[in-house]
XYZ file of C-alpha atoms in Angstrom:
242
model
C 0.000 0.000 0.000
C 1.556 3.277 -1.070
C 1.045 6.751 0.321
C 3.146 9.917 0.261
C 6.436 8.711 1.616
C 7.761 10.273 4.813
C 11.137 11.790 3.988
C 13.310 14.018 6.093
C 16.669 14.789 4.589
C 19.712 15.288 6.771
C 21.549 18.379 5.580
C 25.291 18.171 4.954
C 25.922 21.030 7.390
C 23.832 19.583 10.216
C 25.883 18.743 13.301
C 24.933 15.929 15.627
C 26.557 14.404 18.710
C 28.422 11.261 17.845
C 26.548 9.101 20.350
C 23.220 10.159 18.851
C 24.566 9.596 15.334
C 25.509 6.007 16.173
C 22.190 5.413 17.923
C 20.263 6.753 14.926
C 22.345 4.542 12.643
C 21.327 1.496 14.676
C 24.950 0.718 15.591
C 24.586 0.869 19.374
C 22.953 2.774 22.208
C 24.158 6.237 23.185
C 25.618 4.832 26.405
C 27.517 2.158 24.498
C 28.755 4.807 22.054
C 30.157 6.844 24.942
C 31.915 3.742 26.240
C 33.457 3.094 22.817
C 34.630 6.708 22.649
C 36.340 6.332 26.022
C 38.049 3.170 24.786
C 39.301 4.928 21.667
C 37.427 2.596 19.346
C 35.726 5.356 17.358
C 37.565 7.457 14.782
C 36.259 10.631 13.137
C 38.110 11.488 9.945
C 41.030 9.371 11.130
C 41.310 10.916 14.616
C 40.038 9.415 17.891
C 36.606 10.767 18.836
C 36.190 12.734 22.048
C 33.283 12.654 24.451
C 30.425 14.901 23.348
C 31.968 15.530 19.935
C 29.648 16.777 17.198
C 29.997 15.487 13.658
C 28.516 16.085 10.210
C 26.927 13.588 7.853
C 29.917 14.071 5.541
C 32.452 12.975 8.182
C 34.015 9.514 7.978
C 33.144 7.500 11.086
C 34.879 4.224 11.948
C 33.727 1.992 14.816
C 36.124 -0.858 15.576
C 37.593 -0.286 12.126
C 34.249 -0.506 10.319
C 32.823 2.478 8.471
C 29.418 3.674 9.637
C 26.933 5.645 7.564
C 23.483 6.852 8.496
C 20.751 6.724 5.893
C 20.024 10.216 4.606
C 16.370 9.312 4.287
C 14.750 8.678 7.632
C 12.213 5.888 7.335
C 8.992 5.413 9.302
C 6.534 2.708 8.280
C 3.317 1.321 9.781
C 3.007 -2.474 9.673
C 0.036 -4.735 10.449
C 1.816 -7.550 12.280
C 0.266 -11.001 11.988
C 0.063 -13.420 14.906
C 3.224 -15.527 15.074
C 5.699 -12.797 14.096
C 8.087 -11.572 16.792
C 9.101 -7.926 17.160
C 12.822 -8.535 17.146
C 15.586 -7.604 14.736
C 17.523 -10.740 15.709
C 17.893 -12.531 12.376
C 18.673 -15.788 14.189
C 15.010 -15.878 15.197
C 13.129 -17.501 12.281
C 9.962 -15.525 13.098
C 11.627 -12.102 13.299
C 9.719 -9.126 11.946
C 12.611 -7.805 9.822
C 12.893 -10.940 7.716
C 9.106 -11.140 7.338
C 8.777 -7.588 6.013
C 11.839 -7.773 3.771
C 12.267 -3.991 3.678
C 15.102 -2.959 1.308
C 16.832 -0.772 3.930
C 17.833 -1.364 7.536
C 14.946 -0.730 9.953
C 13.954 -1.871 13.426
C 10.702 -1.958 15.421
C 9.614 0.807 17.792
C 8.552 -0.981 20.945
C 6.964 -4.397 20.764
C 3.768 -6.336 20.211
C 3.819 -9.865 21.584
C 3.980 -12.877 19.288
C 0.362 -13.915 19.899
C -1.014 -10.454 19.140
C -1.834 -8.758 15.840
C -1.897 -5.178 14.703
C -0.042 -1.931 14.371
C 3.655 -1.569 14.983
C 5.944 1.173 13.684
C 9.406 0.542 12.266
C 12.131 3.076 11.541
C 15.830 3.633 10.893
C 15.865 6.647 13.251
C 16.959 5.852 16.808
C 15.664 9.181 18.117
C 12.134 8.208 17.046
C 12.415 4.937 18.941
C 13.332 6.805 22.115
C 10.645 9.450 21.638
C 7.750 7.075 21.007
C 8.734 4.247 23.366
C 9.585 6.323 26.448
C 6.980 5.455 29.095
C 7.270 8.874 30.765
C 5.699 10.510 27.709
C 2.318 8.831 28.344
C 1.749 8.174 24.649
C -1.547 6.474 23.875
C -1.840 3.016 22.340
C -5.282 1.611 21.541
C -6.292 -2.055 21.364
C -9.336 -4.205 20.611
C -9.452 -7.247 22.883
C -11.640 -10.355 22.891
C -11.835 -12.439 26.076
C -13.141 -15.890 26.932
C -16.261 -14.960 28.905
C -18.871 -12.187 29.165
C -17.563 -8.781 30.196
C -19.065 -7.304 33.350
C -19.294 -3.780 34.705
C -16.957 -4.794 37.522
C -14.370 -5.968 34.982
C -14.546 -2.688 33.071
C -14.292 -0.674 36.266
C -11.307 -2.599 37.600
C -9.472 -2.482 34.279
C -9.948 1.279 34.010
C -8.809 1.926 37.590
C -5.641 -0.101 37.193
C -4.751 -3.700 37.994
C -1.936 -4.963 40.204
C 0.554 -6.900 38.044
C 4.340 -7.263 37.951
C 4.638 -5.790 41.463
C 2.883 -2.558 40.515
C -0.528 -1.138 39.745
C -1.092 -0.235 36.115
C -1.941 3.336 35.203
C -5.632 4.275 34.985
C -6.830 3.825 31.419
C -9.852 4.161 29.137
C -11.930 1.013 28.644
C -15.061 0.674 26.506
C -17.171 -2.422 25.920
C -17.859 -3.227 22.256
C -19.767 -6.496 22.540
C -20.429 -9.322 24.981
C -16.805 -10.541 24.866
C -14.926 -7.642 23.260
C -13.676 -4.279 24.536
C -11.413 -1.392 23.535
C -8.645 -0.207 25.830
C -6.290 2.784 25.592
C -3.024 2.444 27.507
C -0.324 5.007 28.237
C 2.296 2.488 29.293
C 3.694 -0.723 27.861
C 4.452 -3.325 30.486
C 5.328 -6.817 29.313
C 2.137 -8.548 28.083
C 0.237 -5.913 30.039
C -3.309 -6.430 28.755
C -3.069 -10.206 28.990
C -1.763 -9.985 32.552
C -4.448 -7.458 33.541
C -7.189 -9.713 32.208
C -5.710 -12.787 33.895
C -5.562 -10.955 37.215
C -9.331 -10.413 36.925
C -10.083 -14.009 35.931
C -10.280 -13.550 32.154
C -8.215 -15.012 29.330
C -7.440 -13.053 26.170
C -8.450 -14.885 23.018
C -7.606 -12.149 20.521
C -5.662 -8.914 20.869
C -5.233 -6.345 18.111
C -3.513 -2.957 18.335
C -5.297 -0.387 16.189
C -3.543 2.897 17.075
C -0.212 4.293 18.278
C -0.603 7.966 19.179
C -2.059 9.546 16.002
C -1.061 6.678 13.699
C -4.030 4.386 13.004
C -4.087 0.871 11.589
C -7.140 1.671 9.478
C -7.692 -0.686 6.546
C -4.079 -1.800 6.305
C -4.154 -5.494 5.408
C -2.567 -8.029 7.743
C 1.067 -8.679 6.861
C 1.476 -5.469 4.836
C 2.998 -2.067 5.554
C 2.679 1.516 4.405
C 4.788 4.639 4.709
C 3.747 7.071 7.422
C 2.655 10.267 5.682
C 4.253 13.674 6.132
C 1.092 14.924 7.841
C 1.059 11.989 10.264
C 4.726 12.526 11.059
C 4.289 16.240 11.717
C 1.403 15.539 14.102
C 3.400 12.767 15.760
C 6.259 15.160 16.513
C 3.895 17.735 18.061
C 2.955 15.326 20.842
């Protein structure tokens, strides 16, 4: 499915801290980049990098002797993940999302959606986007449609919305709306491991189907299962306002 492709060009004169550059390139985390700088394993134009150094896209960067380049075109795609695909970039995992999509450039998932769940996940080549969208402190909304194994009650809806005690903590209050006898919508602002499944189990319910339909302003819409589309310029601009 094709839409106006999200493109943000990195200008030749733009300066960026080397740890952020390596994070955006998918080489390592910023903390790991700082450690490599301290160990003298990063060269900028042939000279050892220094902590906090700013570089340009035109500079030659070597990490452990290997040249690093960051894609000039920042990529952000929306993918409708099928059940059975894992949100990992580990190519040793036969069910990894990267191999399934087969995107022509290097990308990685923003956050996760468990293997038994379907729906929207974003992928990018921009490490700063991963940090911005995934950071729990930002209270970004994610919306799901969930089907459970028995009739939903008012008590269930009330307890889910107030927060449920799982993983040694109480989940944040959230919006919950019943759709049918066994199905409800829920909007979360955090992303604990298998959070919705654990919340339901704590209240005596078992999730039979879980589908994510929205991340912030990006909606799944009519995107077919197993396919992806480019996030539009308008969607990206709104995303960055949040």
